[in-house]
Amino acid sequence: MNENVLILAIETSCDETSVSIVENGKTILSNIILSQIESHKRFGGVVPEVASRHHVEGITATVEEALEVANVTMDEIDAVAVTQGPGLIGALLIGINAAKALAFAYDKPLIPVHHIAGHIYANNTEDPLTFPLMALIVSGGHTELVYMKSHMNFEVIGETRDDAVGEAYDKVARTIDLPYPGGPEIDKLAATGNDTYHFPRVWLEKGSYDFSFSGLKSAVINKLHNQRQKNEEIVKADVAASFQQSVVDVLSTKAVKACQEYNVKRLIVAGGVASNKGLRHRLTELCEENKIKLSIPSPKLCTDNAAMIGAAGYYFYEADITAGLDLNGQNNIDIEEATIE
Ligand code: KG4
Ligand code: ZN
């Protein structure tokens, strides 16, 4: 392995323009995140075209700031890593083109990184990954259980059949008039309410590690619709707590069961919903009971950021996985394809 590999990483797959400098896949020298949330709020969700425009406006200054904060120059950088996908195609392309320009101008290798691999490797910057491990990915676009027997080896053992968990959070939040993004709002409100609604838990067939959240989302929407028609009082905090309890029960039970079946003693959680307090609390309890080591990144590293791309990018770099200047964005790409044999 090379010593002191410095990677400049770029992430623009959704609504965060982020650039980071990461050393040896572990040490974050800078991690600049320009969030567009305020701009998308007025639309109640991310508008892809608006996201692309913000990335264009912000990317150059974000690269400069990341280098400045890390106190390094482009000459000292060993490689440029960038999120290849999945994500919004127009948004991805802004980061990819910026990465290509830097790689070309400074003659550095260009490293394509899978966004979900990035979310998993966010953990590596705080508590280095050990194998085998189980990763529970819970973000706005993905809900997956991924088994890893070694670095950069991804086997999806379960995934959502419909909505991603973050997506369900955002939609339910909208029905009780909470602003975008709804996940953190529901999380806050849930802490002040009780599970009085007893929404369904969707387990699917026995032994399946797949998930389904669209039925739960519909159950919430139907129940509220019903209550509104009858002029009954809707206790938003109880709706939030009941919805969250149902989600947390299913996610945590399946994740721990998967660890047991695959004989894994390490569970990592990744993606925006990993910062959910209810999920963190329940998983901490269950993992303690079952003697599983639990790792969840600090909230800033759970949501989209470039440090996670720099962390994963290091292992691609060490495996000599590079791309040419014809690198394209991929809006839908399976994490198993990122496996390095
Ligand atoms: O990983 P991420 O930043 O972007 C994607 O790759 O999708 O995840 C964003 C998602 C949003 O749906 C947001 O509502 C959700 O993560 N989220 C949360 C919390 N914080 C963010 N959901 C539940 N509880 C939270 N505390
Ligand atoms: Zn993400």
mmCIF file of C-alpha atoms and ligand atoms in Angstrom:
data_model
loop_
_atom_site.group_PDB
_atom_site.id
_atom_site.type_symbol
_atom_site.label_atom_id
_atom_site.label_comp_id
_atom_site.label_asym_id
_atom_site.label_seq_id
_atom_site.Cartn_x
_atom_site.Cartn_y
_atom_site.Cartn_z
ATOM 1 C CA MET A 1 0.000 0.000 0.000
ATOM 2 C CA ASN A 2 1.149 3.516 -0.758
ATOM 3 C CA GLU A 3 1.831 5.825 2.153
ATOM 4 C CA ASN A 4 -0.143 8.995 2.714
ATOM 5 C CA VAL A 5 -2.451 8.853 -0.252
ATOM 6 C CA LEU A 6 -4.345 12.118 -0.561
ATOM 7 C CA ILE A 7 -7.623 11.958 -2.437
ATOM 8 C CA LEU A 8 -9.712 14.901 -3.516
ATOM 9 C CA ALA A 9 -13.298 13.666 -3.628
ATOM 10 C CA ILE A 10 -16.405 15.185 -5.182
ATOM 11 C CA GLU A 11 -20.046 14.333 -4.431
ATOM 12 C CA THR A 12 -22.953 15.923 -6.307
ATOM 13 C CA SER A 13 -25.450 13.073 -6.670
ATOM 14 C CA CYS A 14 -28.427 14.899 -5.146
ATOM 15 C CA ASP A 15 -28.784 18.207 -3.319
ATOM 16 C CA GLU A 16 -25.401 18.636 -1.645
ATOM 17 C CA THR A 17 -22.360 20.028 -3.442
ATOM 18 C CA SER A 18 -19.475 18.562 -1.491
ATOM 19 C CA VAL A 19 -15.700 18.352 -1.866
ATOM 20 C CA SER A 20 -13.345 16.710 0.592
ATOM 21 C CA ILE A 21 -9.682 15.859 1.015
ATOM 22 C CA VAL A 22 -9.157 12.464 2.664
ATOM 23 C CA GLU A 23 -5.881 10.824 3.626
ATOM 24 C CA ASN A 24 -5.502 7.028 3.353
ATOM 25 C CA GLY A 25 -9.262 6.477 3.263
ATOM 26 C CA LYS A 26 -9.512 7.379 6.945
ATOM 27 C CA THR A 27 -8.425 10.869 7.906
ATOM 28 C CA ILE A 28 -10.627 13.752 6.802
ATOM 29 C CA LEU A 29 -8.565 16.891 6.169
ATOM 30 C CA SER A 30 -11.566 18.855 4.924
ATOM 31 C CA ASN A 31 -15.190 18.108 4.076
ATOM 32 C CA ILE A 32 -17.017 21.108 2.636
ATOM 33 C CA ILE A 33 -20.751 20.645 2.167
ATOM 34 C CA LEU A 34 -22.858 23.228 0.382
ATOM 35 C CA SER A 35 -26.450 22.252 1.101
ATOM 36 C CA GLN A 36 -29.276 23.227 -1.243
ATOM 37 C CA ILE A 37 -32.022 22.259 1.194
ATOM 38 C CA GLU A 38 -33.217 25.846 1.703
ATOM 39 C CA SER A 39 -33.655 26.268 -2.040
ATOM 40 C CA HIS A 40 -35.618 23.020 -2.525
ATOM 41 C CA LYS A 41 -37.815 23.562 0.547
ATOM 42 C CA ARG A 42 -40.223 25.823 -1.307
ATOM 43 C CA PHE A 43 -40.953 22.978 -3.759
ATOM 44 C CA GLY A 44 -41.366 20.355 -1.023
ATOM 45 C CA GLY A 45 -38.605 18.185 -2.492
ATOM 46 C CA VAL A 46 -35.527 18.152 -4.713
ATOM 47 C CA VAL A 47 -36.104 19.579 -8.189
ATOM 48 C CA PRO A 48 -33.437 17.928 -10.386
ATOM 49 C CA GLU A 49 -32.922 20.861 -12.734
ATOM 50 C CA VAL A 50 -32.584 23.294 -9.843
ATOM 51 C CA ALA A 51 -30.116 20.911 -8.157
ATOM 52 C CA SER A 52 -27.913 20.824 -11.273
ATOM 53 C CA ARG A 53 -27.832 24.602 -11.503
ATOM 54 C CA HIS A 54 -26.776 24.969 -7.872
ATOM 55 C CA HIS A 55 -24.010 22.408 -8.368
ATOM 56 C CA VAL A 56 -22.679 24.371 -11.345
ATOM 57 C CA GLU A 57 -22.691 27.579 -9.320
ATOM 58 C CA GLY A 58 -21.050 26.066 -6.266
ATOM 59 C CA ILE A 59 -18.580 23.452 -7.417
ATOM 60 C CA THR A 60 -15.518 25.607 -8.200
ATOM 61 C CA ALA A 61 -15.580 27.539 -4.939
ATOM 62 C CA THR A 62 -16.190 24.291 -3.018
ATOM 63 C CA VAL A 63 -13.101 22.663 -4.582
ATOM 64 C CA GLU A 64 -11.028 25.729 -3.672
ATOM 65 C CA GLU A 65 -12.340 25.795 -0.122
ATOM 66 C CA ALA A 66 -11.687 22.072 0.406
ATOM 67 C CA LEU A 67 -8.045 22.509 -0.662
ATOM 68 C CA GLU A 68 -7.648 25.631 1.436
ATOM 69 C CA VAL A 69 -9.102 24.126 4.621
ATOM 70 C CA ALA A 70 -6.976 20.993 4.182
ATOM 71 C CA ASN A 71 -3.990 23.244 3.465
ATOM 72 C CA VAL A 72 -2.900 21.239 0.429
ATOM 73 C CA THR A 73 -2.375 22.082 -3.238
ATOM 74 C CA MET A 74 -3.552 20.091 -6.259
ATOM 75 C CA ASP A 75 0.075 19.017 -6.835
ATOM 76 C CA GLU A 76 0.025 17.134 -3.543
ATOM 77 C CA ILE A 77 -3.191 15.266 -4.421
ATOM 78 C CA ASP A 78 -2.723 11.646 -5.600
ATOM 79 C CA ALA A 79 -6.100 11.068 -7.230
ATOM 80 C CA VAL A 80 -9.506 12.614 -7.875
ATOM 81 C CA ALA A 81 -12.498 10.503 -6.806
ATOM 82 C CA VAL A 82 -16.067 11.257 -7.808
ATOM 83 C CA THR A 83 -19.528 9.784 -7.311
ATOM 84 C CA GLN A 84 -20.444 7.957 -10.511
ATOM 85 C CA GLY A 85 -23.949 6.995 -9.369
ATOM 86 C CA PRO A 86 -26.632 6.263 -8.453
ATOM 87 C CA GLY A 87 -28.191 9.704 -8.239
ATOM 88 C CA LEU A 88 -29.793 12.423 -10.334
ATOM 89 C CA ILE A 89 -28.085 12.208 -13.687
ATOM 90 C CA GLY A 90 -27.797 15.956 -14.307
ATOM 91 C CA ALA A 91 -26.450 16.502 -10.802
ATOM 92 C CA LEU A 92 -23.949 13.645 -11.090
ATOM 93 C CA LEU A 93 -22.610 15.016 -14.355
ATOM 94 C CA ILE A 94 -21.614 18.336 -12.780
ATOM 95 C CA GLY A 95 -19.380 16.573 -10.248
ATOM 96 C CA ILE A 96 -18.052 14.158 -12.855
ATOM 97 C CA ASN A 97 -17.117 16.950 -15.246
ATOM 98 C CA ALA A 98 -15.407 18.924 -12.494
ATOM 99 C CA ALA A 99 -13.474 15.782 -11.494
ATOM 100 C CA LYS A 100 -12.491 15.129 -15.104
ATOM 101 C CA ALA A 101 -11.274 18.695 -15.534
ATOM 102 C CA LEU A 102 -9.102 18.454 -12.404
ATOM 103 C CA ALA A 103 -7.786 14.987 -13.321
ATOM 104 C CA PHE A 104 -6.921 16.176 -16.824
ATOM 105 C CA ALA A 105 -5.410 19.527 -15.871
ATOM 106 C CA TYR A 106 -3.249 18.111 -13.079
ATOM 107 C CA ASP A 107 -2.623 14.690 -14.629
ATOM 108 C CA LYS A 108 -4.150 12.681 -11.777
ATOM 109 C CA PRO A 109 -5.966 9.348 -11.895
ATOM 110 C CA LEU A 110 -9.766 9.620 -11.943
ATOM 111 C CA ILE A 111 -11.601 7.213 -9.632
ATOM 112 C CA PRO A 112 -15.312 6.432 -10.052
ATOM 113 C CA VAL A 113 -17.058 5.704 -6.753
ATOM 114 C CA HIS A 114 -20.425 4.077 -6.094
ATOM 115 C CA HIS A 115 -22.524 6.390 -3.910
ATOM 116 C CA ILE A 116 -23.660 3.611 -1.553
ATOM 117 C CA ALA A 117 -20.107 2.301 -1.173
ATOM 118 C CA GLY A 118 -19.372 5.858 -0.079
ATOM 119 C CA HIS A 119 -22.120 5.809 2.548
ATOM 120 C CA ILE A 120 -20.731 2.521 3.924
ATOM 121 C CA TYR A 121 -17.162 3.844 3.985
ATOM 122 C CA ALA A 122 -18.187 6.964 5.915
ATOM 123 C CA ASN A 123 -17.800 4.608 8.879
ATOM 124 C CA ASN A 124 -14.150 3.998 7.978
ATOM 125 C CA THR A 125 -13.248 7.575 8.879
ATOM 126 C CA GLU A 126 -14.461 7.176 12.472
ATOM 127 C CA ASP A 127 -14.092 3.480 13.221
ATOM 128 C CA PRO A 128 -12.217 1.476 10.553
ATOM 129 C CA LEU A 129 -14.225 -1.314 8.960
ATOM 130 C CA THR A 130 -13.576 -4.891 10.092
ATOM 131 C CA PHE A 131 -14.894 -7.975 8.318
ATOM 132 C CA PRO A 132 -17.178 -9.752 7.902
ATOM 133 C CA LEU A 133 -19.781 -7.053 8.461
ATOM 134 C CA MET A 134 -23.391 -6.297 7.687
ATOM 135 C CA ALA A 135 -24.293 -2.830 6.421
ATOM 136 C CA LEU A 136 -27.786 -1.424 6.765
ATOM 137 C CA ILE A 137 -28.177 1.313 4.157
ATOM 138 C CA VAL A 138 -31.020 3.710 4.863
ATOM 139 C CA SER A 139 -31.139 6.798 2.691
ATOM 140 C CA GLY A 140 -33.525 8.870 0.624
ATOM 141 C CA GLY A 141 -33.038 6.655 -2.407
ATOM 142 C CA HIS A 142 -31.994 3.285 -0.940
ATOM 143 C CA THR A 143 -32.843 0.734 1.696
ATOM 144 C CA GLU A 144 -30.571 -2.296 1.572
ATOM 145 C CA LEU A 145 -28.829 -4.882 3.692
ATOM 146 C CA VAL A 146 -25.352 -5.492 2.318
ATOM 147 C CA TYR A 147 -23.066 -8.306 3.468
ATOM 148 C CA MET A 148 -19.328 -7.621 3.153
ATOM 149 C CA LYS A 149 -16.780 -10.392 3.650
ATOM 150 C CA SER A 150 -13.845 -8.072 2.852
ATOM 151 C CA HIS A 151 -13.038 -4.550 1.644
ATOM 152 C CA MET A 152 -14.948 -3.588 -1.493
ATOM 153 C CA ASN A 153 -16.910 -6.816 -1.595
ATOM 154 C CA PHE A 154 -20.660 -6.156 -1.618
ATOM 155 C CA GLU A 155 -23.451 -8.730 -1.540
ATOM 156 C CA VAL A 156 -26.993 -7.358 -1.358
ATOM 157 C CA ILE A 157 -29.050 -9.748 0.787
ATOM 158 C CA GLY A 158 -32.171 -7.597 0.995
ATOM 159 C CA GLU A 159 -33.564 -4.390 -0.445
ATOM 160 C CA THR A 160 -36.758 -2.394 -0.617
ATOM 161 C CA ARG A 161 -39.358 -3.558 -3.094
ATOM 162 C CA ASP A 162 -40.932 -0.118 -3.353
ATOM 163 C CA ASP A 163 -40.131 3.113 -1.484
ATOM 164 C CA ALA A 164 -36.820 3.821 0.186
ATOM 165 C CA VAL A 165 -37.166 4.501 3.891
ATOM 166 C CA GLY A 166 -36.081 8.175 3.600
ATOM 167 C CA GLU A 167 -38.594 8.645 0.817
ATOM 168 C CA ALA A 168 -41.362 7.250 3.070
ATOM 169 C CA TYR A 169 -40.268 9.639 5.842
ATOM 170 C CA ASP A 170 -40.403 12.598 3.463
ATOM 171 C CA LYS A 171 -43.848 11.655 2.106
ATOM 172 C CA VAL A 172 -45.405 11.036 5.515
ATOM 173 C CA ALA A 173 -43.920 14.329 6.735
ATOM 174 C CA ARG A 174 -45.637 16.146 3.897
ATOM 175 C CA THR A 175 -49.009 14.706 4.879
ATOM 176 C CA ILE A 176 -48.676 16.252 8.337
ATOM 177 C CA ASP A 177 -47.422 19.552 6.879
ATOM 178 C CA LEU A 178 -43.802 19.287 7.952
ATOM 179 C CA PRO A 179 -41.156 20.978 5.776
ATOM 180 C CA TYR A 180 -38.686 19.178 3.496
ATOM 181 C CA PRO A 181 -36.654 17.131 4.275
ATOM 182 C CA GLY A 182 -39.202 15.460 6.498
ATOM 183 C CA GLY A 183 -36.985 12.785 8.063
ATOM 184 C CA PRO A 184 -35.326 14.948 10.710
ATOM 185 C CA GLU A 185 -38.658 16.728 11.416
ATOM 186 C CA ILE A 186 -40.494 13.454 12.060
ATOM 187 C CA ASP A 187 -37.586 12.263 14.178
ATOM 188 C CA LYS A 188 -37.815 15.382 16.389
ATOM 189 C CA LEU A 189 -41.585 15.206 16.675
ATOM 190 C CA ALA A 190 -41.576 11.448 17.364
ATOM 191 C CA ALA A 191 -39.577 12.044 20.528
ATOM 192 C CA THR A 192 -42.551 13.960 21.983
ATOM 193 C CA GLY A 193 -45.297 11.481 20.971
ATOM 194 C CA ASN A 194 -46.437 7.891 21.568
ATOM 195 C CA ASP A 195 -47.175 4.919 19.330
ATOM 196 C CA THR A 196 -50.943 5.230 19.661
ATOM 197 C CA TYR A 197 -51.803 4.517 16.023
ATOM 198 C CA HIS A 198 -50.163 1.070 15.821
ATOM 199 C CA PHE A 199 -49.476 1.179 12.105
ATOM 200 C CA PRO A 200 -48.645 -2.150 10.437
ATOM 201 C CA ARG A 201 -45.158 -3.696 10.396
ATOM 202 C CA VAL A 202 -44.437 -5.141 6.975
ATOM 203 C CA TRP A 203 -42.249 -8.251 7.405
ATOM 204 C CA LEU A 204 -42.844 -9.887 3.962
ATOM 205 C CA GLU A 205 -42.246 -13.660 3.579
ATOM 206 C CA LYS A 206 -40.539 -15.575 6.362
ATOM 207 C CA GLY A 207 -36.760 -15.359 6.038
ATOM 208 C CA SER A 208 -36.809 -12.459 3.561
ATOM 209 C CA TYR A 209 -34.502 -9.517 4.179
ATOM 210 C CA ASP A 210 -36.377 -7.352 1.716
ATOM 211 C CA PHE A 211 -38.317 -4.311 2.865
ATOM 212 C CA SER A 212 -41.527 -2.592 1.824
ATOM 213 C CA PHE A 213 -42.609 0.839 2.996
ATOM 214 C CA SER A 214 -45.296 1.886 0.538
ATOM 215 C CA GLY A 215 -48.027 -0.024 2.445
ATOM 216 C CA LEU A 216 -47.074 1.709 5.680
ATOM 217 C CA LYS A 217 -47.021 5.087 3.939
ATOM 218 C CA SER A 218 -50.523 4.425 2.534
ATOM 219 C CA ALA A 219 -51.759 3.251 5.946
ATOM 220 C CA VAL A 220 -50.657 6.571 7.453
ATOM 221 C CA ILE A 221 -52.177 8.641 4.646
ATOM 222 C CA ASN A 222 -55.490 6.708 4.759
ATOM 223 C CA LYS A 223 -55.761 6.942 8.521
ATOM 224 C CA LEU A 224 -55.206 10.719 8.468
ATOM 225 C CA HIS A 225 -57.646 11.148 5.608
ATOM 226 C CA ASN A 226 -60.216 9.223 7.613
ATOM 227 C CA GLN A 227 -59.644 11.262 10.729
ATOM 228 C CA ARG A 228 -59.911 14.529 8.791
ATOM 229 C CA GLN A 229 -63.233 13.431 7.296
ATOM 230 C CA LYS A 230 -64.573 12.635 10.746
ATOM 231 C CA ASN A 231 -63.184 15.891 12.107
ATOM 232 C CA GLU A 232 -61.155 13.969 14.658
ATOM 233 C CA GLU A 233 -58.117 15.598 16.175
ATOM 234 C CA ILE A 234 -54.836 14.529 14.566
ATOM 235 C CA VAL A 235 -52.018 14.404 17.082
ATOM 236 C CA LYS A 236 -49.030 14.963 14.820
ATOM 237 C CA ALA A 237 -46.501 13.895 17.432
ATOM 238 C CA ASP A 238 -48.311 10.560 17.838
ATOM 239 C CA VAL A 239 -48.483 10.057 14.063
ATOM 240 C CA ALA A 240 -44.736 10.690 13.874
ATOM 241 C CA ALA A 241 -43.978 8.405 16.817
ATOM 242 C CA SER A 242 -46.218 5.608 15.493
ATOM 243 C CA PHE A 243 -44.779 5.773 11.972
ATOM 244 C CA GLN A 244 -41.224 5.881 13.279
ATOM 245 C CA GLN A 245 -41.819 2.980 15.643
ATOM 246 C CA SER A 246 -43.076 0.816 12.799
ATOM 247 C CA VAL A 247 -40.084 1.678 10.588
ATOM 248 C CA VAL A 248 -37.555 1.210 13.387
ATOM 249 C CA ASP A 249 -39.026 -2.153 14.456
ATOM 250 C CA VAL A 250 -38.703 -3.617 10.968
ATOM 251 C CA LEU A 251 -35.290 -2.156 10.123
ATOM 252 C CA SER A 252 -33.633 -3.093 13.389
ATOM 253 C CA THR A 253 -35.156 -6.564 13.674
ATOM 254 C CA LYS A 254 -34.161 -7.520 10.130
ATOM 255 C CA ALA A 255 -30.662 -6.076 10.460
ATOM 256 C CA VAL A 256 -29.926 -7.979 13.657
ATOM 257 C CA LYS A 257 -31.431 -11.200 12.267
ATOM 258 C CA ALA A 258 -29.207 -10.870 9.198
ATOM 259 C CA CYS A 259 -26.145 -10.530 11.442
ATOM 260 C CA GLN A 260 -27.125 -13.680 13.291
ATOM 261 C CA GLU A 261 -27.782 -15.722 10.159
ATOM 262 C CA TYR A 262 -24.553 -14.614 8.471
ATOM 263 C CA ASN A 263 -22.622 -14.995 11.711
ATOM 264 C CA VAL A 264 -21.472 -11.405 11.671
ATOM 265 C CA LYS A 265 -20.399 -9.532 14.797
ATOM 266 C CA ARG A 266 -20.319 -6.053 13.283
ATOM 267 C CA LEU A 267 -23.245 -3.995 12.043
ATOM 268 C CA ILE A 268 -22.752 -0.640 10.392
ATOM 269 C CA VAL A 269 -25.515 1.753 9.495
ATOM 270 C CA ALA A 270 -25.199 4.232 6.643
ATOM 271 C CA GLY A 271 -27.186 6.886 4.793
ATOM 272 C CA GLY A 272 -29.247 9.893 5.819
ATOM 273 C CA VAL A 273 -31.744 7.946 7.955
ATOM 274 C CA ALA A 274 -28.829 6.538 10.002
ATOM 275 C CA SER A 275 -28.930 9.803 11.932
ATOM 276 C CA ASN A 276 -32.454 8.940 13.132
ATOM 277 C CA LYS A 277 -32.475 8.972 16.919
ATOM 278 C CA GLY A 278 -35.139 6.271 17.271
ATOM 279 C CA LEU A 279 -33.239 3.901 14.989
ATOM 280 C CA ARG A 280 -29.915 4.585 16.720
ATOM 281 C CA HIS A 281 -31.454 3.970 20.122
ATOM 282 C CA ARG A 282 -33.191 0.681 19.216
ATOM 283 C CA LEU A 283 -30.186 -0.698 17.346
ATOM 284 C CA THR A 284 -27.923 0.136 20.271
ATOM 285 C CA GLU A 285 -30.178 -1.891 22.596
ATOM 286 C CA LEU A 286 -30.536 -4.858 20.232
ATOM 287 C CA CYS A 287 -26.830 -4.997 19.370
ATOM 288 C CA GLU A 288 -25.863 -4.916 23.031
ATOM 289 C CA GLU A 289 -28.237 -7.785 23.757
ATOM 290 C CA ASN A 290 -26.834 -9.795 20.853
ATOM 291 C CA LYS A 291 -23.151 -8.867 21.336
ATOM 292 C CA ILE A 292 -22.853 -7.187 17.970
ATOM 293 C CA LYS A 293 -20.541 -4.204 17.546
ATOM 294 C CA LEU A 294 -22.576 -1.324 16.156
ATOM 295 C CA SER A 295 -21.102 1.579 14.193
ATOM 296 C CA ILE A 296 -23.099 4.578 13.066
ATOM 297 C CA PRO A 297 -21.301 7.635 11.694
ATOM 298 C CA SER A 298 -21.853 10.999 13.342
ATOM 299 C CA PRO A 299 -24.835 12.775 11.745
ATOM 300 C CA LYS A 300 -22.742 15.005 9.453
ATOM 301 C CA LEU A 301 -21.230 11.909 7.846
ATOM 302 C CA CYS A 302 -24.581 10.093 7.530
ATOM 303 C CA THR A 303 -26.071 12.472 4.965
ATOM 304 C CA ASP A 304 -24.422 13.058 1.593
ATOM 305 C CA ASN A 305 -20.848 14.345 1.802
ATOM 306 C CA ALA A 306 -17.640 13.945 -0.175
ATOM 307 C CA ALA A 307 -15.489 12.567 2.666
ATOM 308 C CA MET A 308 -17.316 9.248 2.342
ATOM 309 C CA ILE A 309 -16.471 9.221 -1.389
ATOM 310 C CA GLY A 310 -12.816 9.926 -0.587
ATOM 311 C CA ALA A 311 -12.809 7.098 1.970
ATOM 312 C CA ALA A 312 -14.221 4.533 -0.475
ATOM 313 C CA GLY A 313 -12.180 6.034 -3.335
ATOM 314 C CA TYR A 314 -8.950 5.142 -1.519
ATOM 315 C CA TYR A 315 -9.705 1.411 -1.764
ATOM 316 C CA PHE A 316 -10.559 1.703 -5.465
ATOM 317 C CA TYR A 317 -7.299 3.625 -5.929
ATOM 318 C CA GLU A 318 -5.311 0.920 -4.147
ATOM 319 C CA ALA A 319 -6.982 -1.670 -6.398
ATOM 320 C CA ASP A 320 -6.078 0.393 -9.480
ATOM 321 C CA ILE A 321 -9.700 0.995 -10.443
ATOM 322 C CA THR A 322 -9.593 4.149 -12.524
ATOM 323 C CA ALA A 323 -11.747 5.651 -15.254
ATOM 324 C CA GLY A 324 -10.930 7.393 -18.498
ATOM 325 C CA LEU A 325 -12.088 10.869 -19.437
ATOM 326 C CA ASP A 326 -15.106 9.240 -21.080
ATOM 327 C CA LEU A 327 -16.519 8.435 -17.596
ATOM 328 C CA ASN A 328 -20.289 8.839 -17.588
ATOM 329 C CA GLY A 329 -22.805 9.218 -14.774
ATOM 330 C CA GLN A 330 -25.109 6.286 -14.038
ATOM 331 C CA ASN A 331 -28.399 7.083 -12.381
ATOM 332 C CA ASN A 332 -29.078 3.477 -11.471
ATOM 333 C CA ILE A 333 -26.157 1.216 -10.731
ATOM 334 C CA ASP A 334 -26.142 -1.803 -8.434
ATOM 335 C CA ILE A 335 -23.661 -1.786 -5.560
ATOM 336 C CA GLU A 336 -22.691 -5.386 -6.310
ATOM 337 C CA GLU A 337 -21.137 -4.078 -9.537
ATOM 338 C CA ALA A 338 -18.680 -2.094 -7.431
ATOM 339 C CA THR A 339 -17.233 -5.321 -5.978
ATOM 340 C CA ILE A 340 -13.500 -5.759 -6.508
ATOM 341 C CA GLU A 341 -12.607 -9.460 -6.769
HETATM 342 O O1 KG4 B 1 -28.250 9.750 2.336
HETATM 343 P P1 KG4 B 1 -29.013 10.992 2.099
HETATM 344 O O2 KG4 B 1 -28.411 12.307 2.539
HETATM 345 O O3 KG4 B 1 -29.333 11.172 0.579
HETATM 346 C C1 KG4 B 1 -29.560 10.079 -0.276
HETATM 347 O O4 KG4 B 1 -28.549 9.493 -0.765
HETATM 348 O O5 KG4 B 1 -30.751 9.761 -0.449
HETATM 349 O O6 KG4 B 1 -30.448 10.786 2.777
HETATM 350 C C2 KG4 B 1 -31.437 11.775 2.770
HETATM 351 C C3 KG4 B 1 -32.667 11.210 3.457
HETATM 352 C C4 KG4 B 1 -33.889 12.120 3.373
HETATM 353 O O7 KG4 B 1 -34.990 11.335 2.965
HETATM 354 C C5 KG4 B 1 -34.067 12.610 4.805
HETATM 355 O O8 KG4 B 1 -35.409 12.887 5.141
HETATM 356 C C6 KG4 B 1 -33.535 11.438 5.588
HETATM 357 O O9 KG4 B 1 -32.407 11.001 4.853
HETATM 358 N N1 KG4 B 1 -33.127 11.781 6.966
HETATM 359 C C7 KG4 B 1 -33.742 11.287 8.068
HETATM 360 C C8 KG4 B 1 -33.101 11.890 9.187
HETATM 361 N N2 KG4 B 1 -32.125 12.728 8.711
HETATM 362 C C9 KG4 B 1 -32.165 12.647 7.351
HETATM 363 N N3 KG4 B 1 -34.752 10.413 8.209
HETATM 364 C C10 KG4 B 1 -35.139 10.095 9.443
HETATM 365 N N4 KG4 B 1 -34.598 10.642 10.551
HETATM 366 C C11 KG4 B 1 -33.585 11.530 10.480
HETATM 367 N N5 KG4 B 1 -33.040 12.044 11.597
HETATM 368 ZN ZN ZN B 2 -26.822 9.416 -0.149
#
